[in-house]
Amino acid sequence: MVVKTEIVLLPEQVANENEYRHYLSKACSTSTDSITGFNLLKRSIDARGKQVKYRLLFEVFINEPFSEKPVPQRAYKNVAIAKPILIAGCGPAGLFAAIRLIELGHKPILIERGKDVKSRRRDLADINKKGIVNPESNYCFGEGGAGTYSDGKLYTRSDKRGNVQRVLETFVEHGAEKNILIDAHPHIGTNKLPNIISSMRQQIIACGGEILFNTKLVDIISEQNNLKGIRVRNLINEAEYNLLSDALILATGHSARDIFELLQQKNILIEAKPFALGVRIEHPQTLIDRIQYHCDNRGEFLPPSSYSLVHNENDRGVYSFCMCPGGIIAPAATSPGEVVVNGWSPSKRNNPFGNSGMVVGLGLNDFKPFEKSKELSALHYQHAVETKAFEAGGKSLAAPAQRMMDFVNKKKSTDLPANSYMPGVNSIMLDDVLPKIISDALRNGLKVFGEKMKGYLTNEAILVGVESRTSSPVRIPREKENCMHPQLKGFFPCGEGAGYAGGIVSAAMDGERCAEKAVEFLK
């Protein structure tokens, strides 16, 4: 007999895996000798009561041979001489689109304006230490996309959009720990993602696919509303040439502004899209642990705690975004003259601070001051705030910042607490940087959150601006059934940049779906 059963254990009990059989025998009303083996299926932390507990879901084998749950492997094909499909962008959407194309027998030709993960590190060091932004290679552009050096959170609510488990299994196949298959909020860590991404690249190339780094999409070639290929520029020697195919999966991410401008110039339909904007809030991680775990010290058996906060302020959402326990605040600008912040955590989440985006939802009516930009009005709104943050930071990558209580009380901070943002922070009134609708909603939202989480509202916390790349400010429309642009046959807008994903897993699933639809189109 094989049964599924849940047991609830204290953190120190979870740490002793040798005792699982004892607890399972009680849950299944059987003897320990009758249990031939078990597979742990799901693991989550329940911190709702005064005592924090783990909830564990097991598959238990009773009086029959045990079968360890295997991690499925993809069925890769040799596609070296197969029909090619073009993919622009080497983030999760592009990588998973390429892998799915190989499974389906098509050759992916993937172009990426940035560099491979190893070469990309030098440009990230220049951002952090020298304040120099390479517009082609940064935290957003390069192999693996924005996720590679920004965190590795794999939690998604988009489980109806594709096969979440298959995405997680693919990460495990390429080097991720098996824990991501069972944890309620799986996380890889920015220190481990580069090797995993490199393994995926090697797999694509071994199967006959192509990945062209330092290669930028500069034009789309079409005839009578049929896609015929793309024109690209080699960023090393500036040579331009055409890549021909009847299908293109565009997965260039939410920060590829030149792509949105290209589509507008070519009269390829795009739309302004609502997005959210705000700040990064950073607390000492020990403070967040005390609040969430209801104790002075979380001990050695609990991970650094996270939080999720939501408030509605005059029909405008105020909410935490991309919480990074034990993480750092990172500079995510993609062009000189702008300041953008994001957050990430290493796999151990062992840095002294925890940070989260705290953002406010914007609607199309908010972008009216930029209505002359038409479909790019939201993009130009976003860029205007980032430029103002650059000016306020001191015309470097130093970020404008304020202590939390000082912001709430409209008081300039005389000094700023220790924090993780490496380019440095500059004390400023954030009201001078953020649009009034943002700062007013944030201020009221923080007061509410201070009531929900006693101790959260404190001058030990710092607000760092601006968190503006929460999602794409542009949507590239596509037909619901075939994922194809309504005006251009063979053109498949994909992932976060097109407005159809929000995170690594949802982008990966959208990449797979677009790959499947592209193959159907070429039949």
XYZ file of C-alpha atoms in Angstrom:
523
model
C 0.000 0.000 0.000
C 1.180 3.516 -0.835
C -0.415 6.423 1.016
C 0.078 10.153 1.222
C 0.099 11.682 4.663
C 1.014 15.017 6.232
C 2.844 15.374 9.511
C 3.535 18.549 11.487
C 6.882 18.811 13.273
C 8.879 21.328 15.264
C 11.983 22.762 13.543
C 14.397 20.686 15.644
C 12.394 17.543 14.797
C 12.608 18.265 11.077
C 16.374 18.499 11.391
C 16.516 14.847 12.477
C 15.542 12.930 9.328
C 16.319 9.610 11.043
C 13.178 10.080 13.134
C 10.788 10.553 10.189
C 9.886 6.849 10.127
C 8.762 7.091 13.771
C 6.442 10.053 13.124
C 5.088 8.508 9.912
C 4.233 5.239 11.646
C 2.049 7.169 14.084
C 0.403 9.170 11.298
C -0.312 6.009 9.280
C -1.283 3.911 12.323
C 1.247 1.237 11.485
C 4.533 -0.090 12.825
C 7.898 1.337 11.802
C 8.872 -2.107 10.459
C 5.935 -1.983 8.024
C 7.263 1.198 6.400
C 9.657 0.142 3.641
C 10.438 3.686 2.568
C 9.054 7.144 1.895
C 9.396 10.139 -0.416
C 9.113 13.700 0.895
C 6.795 15.513 -1.546
C 6.218 18.978 -0.050
C 7.659 21.055 2.775
C 6.431 24.381 4.144
C 6.765 26.550 7.252
C 3.671 27.463 9.261
C 4.356 30.576 11.341
C 0.735 31.520 12.016
C 0.709 30.408 15.652
C 2.950 31.265 18.556
C 5.112 28.231 17.818
C 6.589 27.881 14.344
C 6.132 24.453 12.764
C 6.949 22.590 9.574
C 4.287 20.854 7.497
C 5.608 17.858 5.569
C 3.731 15.828 2.962
C 5.024 12.293 2.406
C 4.395 9.401 0.069
C 4.718 6.357 2.357
C 5.273 2.738 1.234
C 3.705 0.231 3.652
C 4.432 -3.484 3.269
C 5.513 -3.229 -0.327
C 8.795 -2.537 -2.143
C 9.953 1.063 -1.882
C 10.416 3.077 -5.071
C 12.389 6.300 -4.814
C 10.740 9.115 -6.720
C 13.007 9.819 -9.734
C 13.661 13.225 -11.291
C 12.480 12.954 -14.913
C 14.971 13.839 -17.647
C 14.045 15.618 -20.852
C 14.222 13.768 -24.151
C 16.751 15.823 -26.112
C 17.226 15.410 -29.859
C 20.025 16.258 -32.268
C 18.719 19.270 -34.195
C 21.917 20.416 -35.926
C 20.328 20.183 -39.398
C 16.702 20.723 -38.365
C 14.544 23.672 -39.370
C 15.630 26.765 -37.394
C 13.492 28.989 -35.181
C 14.922 32.289 -33.951
C 14.850 33.337 -30.297
C 15.814 36.846 -29.176
C 16.824 36.931 -25.512
C 18.676 34.399 -23.340
C 16.674 34.786 -20.131
C 14.467 32.027 -18.708
C 11.849 32.469 -21.443
C 14.449 32.201 -24.207
C 16.396 29.334 -22.645
C 13.335 27.216 -21.951
C 11.943 27.997 -25.400
C 15.213 26.701 -26.874
C 15.140 23.506 -24.793
C 11.519 22.848 -25.733
C 12.288 23.396 -29.431
C 15.041 20.774 -29.199
C 12.599 18.305 -27.656
C 10.210 18.988 -30.536
C 12.896 18.542 -33.190
C 13.635 22.145 -34.213
C 16.936 24.003 -34.122
C 16.975 27.069 -31.868
C 19.151 29.993 -32.918
C 19.284 32.161 -29.835
C 20.732 35.674 -29.886
C 21.698 37.626 -26.754
C 22.900 41.226 -26.682
C 24.830 40.582 -23.448
C 27.645 38.266 -22.512
C 27.866 34.744 -21.104
C 27.580 34.464 -17.313
C 31.328 34.359 -16.688
C 32.214 37.342 -18.870
C 29.278 39.282 -17.461
C 30.773 39.367 -13.944
C 33.323 42.058 -14.805
C 30.584 44.417 -15.954
C 28.641 43.802 -12.738
C 31.777 44.601 -10.719
C 32.116 47.884 -12.627
C 28.524 48.763 -11.742
C 28.979 48.059 -8.037
C 32.471 49.485 -7.538
C 32.858 52.178 -10.199
C 29.280 53.190 -10.991
C 29.825 52.368 -14.679
C 26.847 50.879 -16.548
C 27.424 48.901 -19.747
C 24.075 49.249 -21.580
C 24.542 45.842 -23.217
C 25.834 43.849 -20.213
C 24.459 44.466 -16.712
C 22.119 42.952 -14.105
C 19.316 42.762 -16.701
C 21.117 41.905 -19.948
C 23.251 38.819 -20.490
C 23.050 35.031 -20.314
C 20.222 33.948 -18.028
C 18.585 37.380 -18.094
C 17.702 39.455 -15.048
C 17.248 36.370 -12.857
C 20.803 35.032 -13.094
C 22.414 37.621 -10.844
C 19.323 38.859 -9.069
C 18.061 35.955 -6.981
C 16.578 32.697 -8.211
C 13.140 32.690 -6.625
C 11.058 29.940 -8.204
C 7.717 30.498 -6.515
C 4.821 31.261 -8.851
C 1.049 31.423 -8.709
C 0.877 30.838 -12.479
C 0.506 27.073 -12.169
C -2.306 26.988 -14.735
C -0.110 28.489 -17.460
C 2.187 25.515 -17.864
C 4.059 22.697 -16.209
C 5.713 24.176 -13.103
C 7.128 20.808 -12.038
C 8.831 20.286 -15.401
C 10.571 23.663 -15.098
C 11.823 22.841 -11.599
C 12.967 19.379 -12.712
C 14.946 20.953 -15.558
C 16.800 23.158 -13.080
C 17.593 20.063 -10.989
C 18.759 18.221 -14.120
C 21.249 21.034 -14.660
C 22.581 21.257 -11.125
C 20.005 22.749 -8.764
C 19.421 21.034 -5.430
C 16.444 18.660 -5.240
C 15.004 20.738 -2.385
C 13.415 23.060 -4.956
C 11.058 20.194 -5.888
C 9.567 20.015 -2.399
C 9.809 23.488 -0.860
C 6.673 25.640 -0.874
C 8.796 28.681 -1.816
C 11.746 27.226 -3.768
C 14.869 29.308 -4.192
C 18.177 28.569 -5.922
C 20.360 31.571 -5.000
C 22.282 33.928 -7.211
C 25.586 32.218 -6.312
C 24.400 28.915 -7.819
C 22.380 30.078 -10.812
C 25.334 30.908 -13.114
C 26.581 27.302 -13.208
C 23.045 26.026 -13.819
C 22.539 28.485 -16.683
C 25.915 27.496 -18.168
C 24.873 23.833 -18.063
C 21.654 24.638 -19.937
C 23.650 26.508 -22.577
C 26.020 23.570 -23.005
C 23.044 21.237 -23.427
C 21.538 23.432 -26.149
C 24.828 23.600 -28.046
C 25.491 19.858 -27.652
C 22.151 19.182 -29.352
C 23.025 21.362 -32.348
C 21.404 24.616 -31.245
C 23.215 27.947 -31.536
C 23.652 30.747 -28.986
C 25.153 34.001 -30.241
C 26.313 36.366 -27.495
C 27.128 40.065 -28.019
C 24.523 39.951 -30.782
C 21.774 42.557 -30.828
C 18.450 42.553 -32.637
C 18.283 45.774 -34.706
C 15.486 45.087 -37.195
C 12.672 42.706 -38.040
C 12.365 41.490 -41.628
C 8.886 40.824 -43.018
C 7.002 40.519 -46.296
C 3.247 41.055 -46.594
C 2.753 40.647 -42.823
C 4.813 37.438 -42.725
C 7.994 37.317 -40.673
C 11.045 36.339 -42.706
C 13.883 36.905 -40.260
C 15.779 39.491 -38.283
C 18.763 41.767 -38.753
C 21.374 41.621 -36.005
C 24.523 43.504 -35.066
C 27.650 41.884 -33.681
C 28.611 44.193 -30.802
C 32.279 43.166 -30.980
C 32.987 44.172 -34.579
C 29.755 46.130 -35.344
C 29.067 43.919 -38.379
C 25.395 43.560 -39.322
C 23.824 40.565 -41.033
C 20.496 38.778 -41.451
C 19.256 35.612 -39.778
C 16.404 34.073 -41.740
C 13.486 32.052 -40.401
C 9.717 32.125 -40.621
C 9.376 32.218 -36.827
C 10.757 34.482 -34.115
C 10.211 34.138 -30.360
C 10.839 37.590 -28.871
C 11.931 37.147 -25.233
C 14.032 40.271 -24.658
C 12.781 41.123 -21.144
C 11.114 44.104 -19.499
C 14.106 46.457 -19.831
C 14.870 46.217 -23.571
C 13.557 49.694 -24.349
C 15.206 49.798 -27.768
C 13.066 46.810 -28.819
C 9.852 48.596 -27.840
C 11.047 51.670 -29.766
C 11.850 49.514 -32.804
C 8.377 47.977 -32.798
C 6.769 51.413 -32.535
C 8.887 52.733 -35.412
C 7.876 49.801 -37.611
C 4.181 50.255 -36.734
C 4.037 46.799 -35.162
C 1.235 46.998 -32.626
C 2.246 47.510 -28.985
C 0.348 48.922 -25.994
C 1.168 50.921 -22.864
C 0.793 48.654 -19.827
C 0.201 49.375 -16.128
C 3.090 48.565 -13.803
C 4.124 49.252 -10.199
C 6.772 51.597 -8.848
C 8.251 52.327 -5.436
C 11.346 51.636 -3.326
C 13.413 48.857 -1.770
C 12.983 48.576 1.985
C 15.768 46.971 3.992
C 15.658 45.862 7.648
C 18.151 43.965 9.783
C 17.253 40.336 9.087
C 17.209 39.565 12.817
C 14.395 42.093 13.258
C 12.260 40.423 10.553
C 12.971 37.023 12.110
C 11.825 38.224 15.542
C 8.589 39.611 14.106
C 7.712 36.619 11.941
C 8.836 33.804 14.214
C 7.603 35.421 17.466
C 10.899 34.802 19.232
C 14.135 36.602 20.070
C 16.292 34.170 18.112
C 15.181 31.907 15.239
C 17.887 29.388 16.120
C 19.684 27.014 13.786
C 16.682 25.057 12.499
C 14.703 27.859 10.824
C 15.700 29.765 7.678
C 15.789 33.581 7.560
C 12.183 34.745 7.448
C 10.364 36.573 4.692
C 7.125 38.541 4.642
C 4.330 39.505 2.279
C 2.263 42.659 2.756
C -0.691 44.019 0.784
C -2.848 47.116 1.270
C -5.435 48.911 -0.849
C -5.041 52.688 -0.718
C -7.863 54.512 -2.542
C -8.209 51.684 -5.076
C -4.463 51.650 -5.591
C -2.495 48.584 -4.525
C 0.457 48.971 -2.160
C 2.379 45.728 -1.727
C 5.701 44.069 -1.000
C 7.462 42.584 -3.986
C 10.324 40.095 -4.374
C 11.246 39.735 -0.697
C 14.920 38.766 -0.263
C 15.753 37.375 3.206
C 19.450 37.598 4.025
C 20.011 39.387 0.742
C 21.359 42.596 -0.745
C 20.014 45.561 -2.684
C 21.574 45.623 -6.150
C 21.914 48.328 -8.843
C 19.754 47.320 -11.820
C 20.174 50.293 -14.183
C 20.520 49.399 -17.855
C 21.716 52.791 -19.119
C 23.903 55.604 -17.808
C 21.999 58.453 -16.158
C 19.444 56.378 -14.240
C 19.208 54.715 -10.832
C 17.206 51.493 -10.487
C 17.354 49.078 -7.551
C 16.470 45.418 -7.191
C 17.181 42.700 -4.624
C 18.647 39.197 -4.463
C 19.727 36.547 -1.989
C 22.485 33.913 -2.089
C 21.479 30.291 -1.585
C 22.224 30.383 2.168
C 20.469 33.718 2.641
C 23.122 34.572 5.191
C 23.628 38.314 4.697
C 22.733 40.526 7.692
C 19.876 42.365 5.983
C 16.528 41.445 4.453
C 15.041 43.609 1.721
C 11.842 43.797 -0.256
C 10.425 45.941 -2.975
C 7.548 48.063 -1.679
C 5.613 49.325 -4.648
C 2.421 51.079 -5.691
C 0.283 50.117 -8.668
C -0.041 52.585 -11.529
C -2.769 52.744 -14.164
C -2.927 54.065 -17.712
C -4.432 57.377 -16.562
C -1.276 58.055 -14.525
C 0.774 58.232 -17.712
C -1.155 61.132 -19.308
C 1.752 63.603 -18.883
C 3.558 61.431 -21.451
C 0.609 60.800 -23.761
C 2.532 62.230 -26.729
C 4.677 59.107 -26.508
C 1.533 57.042 -27.173
C 2.320 53.338 -26.648
C 5.541 54.262 -24.822
C 3.898 56.617 -22.316
C 4.318 54.208 -19.384
C 7.925 53.527 -20.379
C 8.748 57.252 -20.457
C 7.004 57.758 -17.098
C 9.207 54.997 -15.670
C 12.372 56.453 -17.175
C 11.606 59.968 -15.913
C 11.483 58.720 -12.302
C 14.717 56.746 -12.750
C 16.441 59.828 -14.147
C 15.241 61.919 -11.203
C 16.628 59.260 -8.840
C 20.003 59.544 -10.608
C 20.034 63.310 -10.100
C 19.020 62.966 -6.441
C 21.644 60.326 -5.800
C 24.364 62.742 -6.831
C 24.671 61.918 -10.551
C 26.299 58.574 -9.853
C 24.831 55.182 -9.065
C 24.463 56.260 -5.430
C 20.772 55.897 -4.635
C 18.445 58.376 -2.916
C 17.443 57.029 0.496
C 15.636 57.840 3.734
C 15.017 56.116 7.061
C 11.546 54.574 7.197
C 10.066 56.598 10.072
C 11.612 59.773 8.687
C 9.855 59.112 5.378
C 6.534 58.512 7.117
C 6.980 61.731 9.129
C 8.220 63.740 6.108
C 11.571 64.393 7.741
C 14.951 64.298 6.024
C 17.250 61.723 7.618
C 20.305 63.296 9.267
C 22.137 60.025 8.732
C 21.429 56.640 7.184
C 21.799 53.172 8.693
C 24.266 50.554 7.514
C 22.878 48.846 4.418
C 23.819 46.485 1.597
C 23.663 48.792 -1.434
C 27.285 48.825 -2.625
C 27.336 51.984 -4.816
C 26.266 53.977 -1.749
C 23.214 55.981 -0.651
C 22.476 59.693 -0.411
C 20.089 61.087 2.208
C 17.249 62.829 0.415
C 13.548 63.506 0.823
C 12.101 60.710 -1.277
C 9.076 62.896 -1.906
C 11.388 64.926 -4.162
C 12.020 61.826 -6.296
C 8.811 59.813 -6.238
C 5.586 61.022 -7.876
C 3.160 62.289 -5.236
C 0.665 59.503 -5.872
C 3.438 56.994 -5.106
C 4.863 58.628 -1.987
C 1.421 59.328 -0.480
C 0.242 55.749 -1.019
C 3.528 54.329 0.300
C 3.399 56.478 3.418
C -0.122 55.388 4.297
C 0.609 51.786 3.400
C 3.627 51.677 5.714
C 1.501 52.906 8.601
C -0.925 50.035 7.990
C 1.904 47.509 7.690
C 3.343 48.790 10.974
C 0.093 47.740 12.635
C 0.078 44.333 10.949
C 3.726 43.585 11.793
C 4.607 45.085 15.156
C 8.152 46.409 14.927
C 8.201 46.650 11.107
C 7.759 50.429 11.103
C 11.133 51.559 12.435
C 13.979 53.952 11.732
C 16.304 50.947 11.721
C 14.922 50.337 8.222
C 16.020 52.220 5.129
C 14.044 53.074 1.973
C 16.207 53.061 -1.168
C 14.911 54.376 -4.489
C 13.776 53.498 -7.010
C 12.234 50.053 -7.545
C 10.781 50.583 -11.009
C 11.358 47.422 -13.087
C 8.620 45.372 -11.446
C 7.141 44.442 -14.816
C 7.156 45.623 -18.393
C 5.645 49.069 -19.071
C 4.686 47.804 -22.539
C 2.561 44.879 -23.702
C 3.132 43.300 -27.097
C -0.269 41.831 -27.993
C -0.701 38.271 -29.195
C -3.585 35.960 -30.046
C -4.721 33.848 -27.111
C -4.821 30.523 -28.942
C -1.648 30.643 -31.029
C 0.510 33.168 -29.062
C 1.167 34.993 -32.344
C 1.115 38.735 -32.887
C -2.194 39.753 -34.524
C -0.455 41.684 -37.327
C 2.674 39.663 -38.056
C 2.533 35.930 -38.768
C 5.442 34.003 -37.294
C 6.101 36.602 -34.564
C 5.677 35.250 -31.023
C 5.959 37.869 -28.214
C 7.057 36.031 -25.093
C 7.824 36.347 -21.403
C 8.099 39.341 -19.083
C 9.049 41.852 -21.768
C 5.906 41.147 -23.755
C 3.736 41.316 -20.633
C 2.940 37.598 -20.219
C 5.070 36.550 -17.245
C 6.339 37.783 -13.906
C 9.306 35.799 -12.637
C 11.635 32.981 -13.590
C 9.152 30.093 -13.603
C 6.276 31.882 -15.321
C 8.702 33.206 -17.961
C 10.119 29.710 -18.494
C 6.629 28.251 -18.934
C 5.709 31.004 -21.385
C 8.885 30.263 -23.340
C 7.874 26.612 -23.602
C 4.373 27.519 -24.716
C 5.600 29.903 -27.400
C 8.025 27.245 -28.636
C 5.167 24.766 -28.995
C 3.036 27.307 -30.863
C 5.929 28.235 -33.165
C 6.399 24.569 -34.087
C 2.669 24.220 -34.776
C 2.813 27.309 -36.994
C 5.653 25.902 -39.121
C 3.960 22.545 -39.769
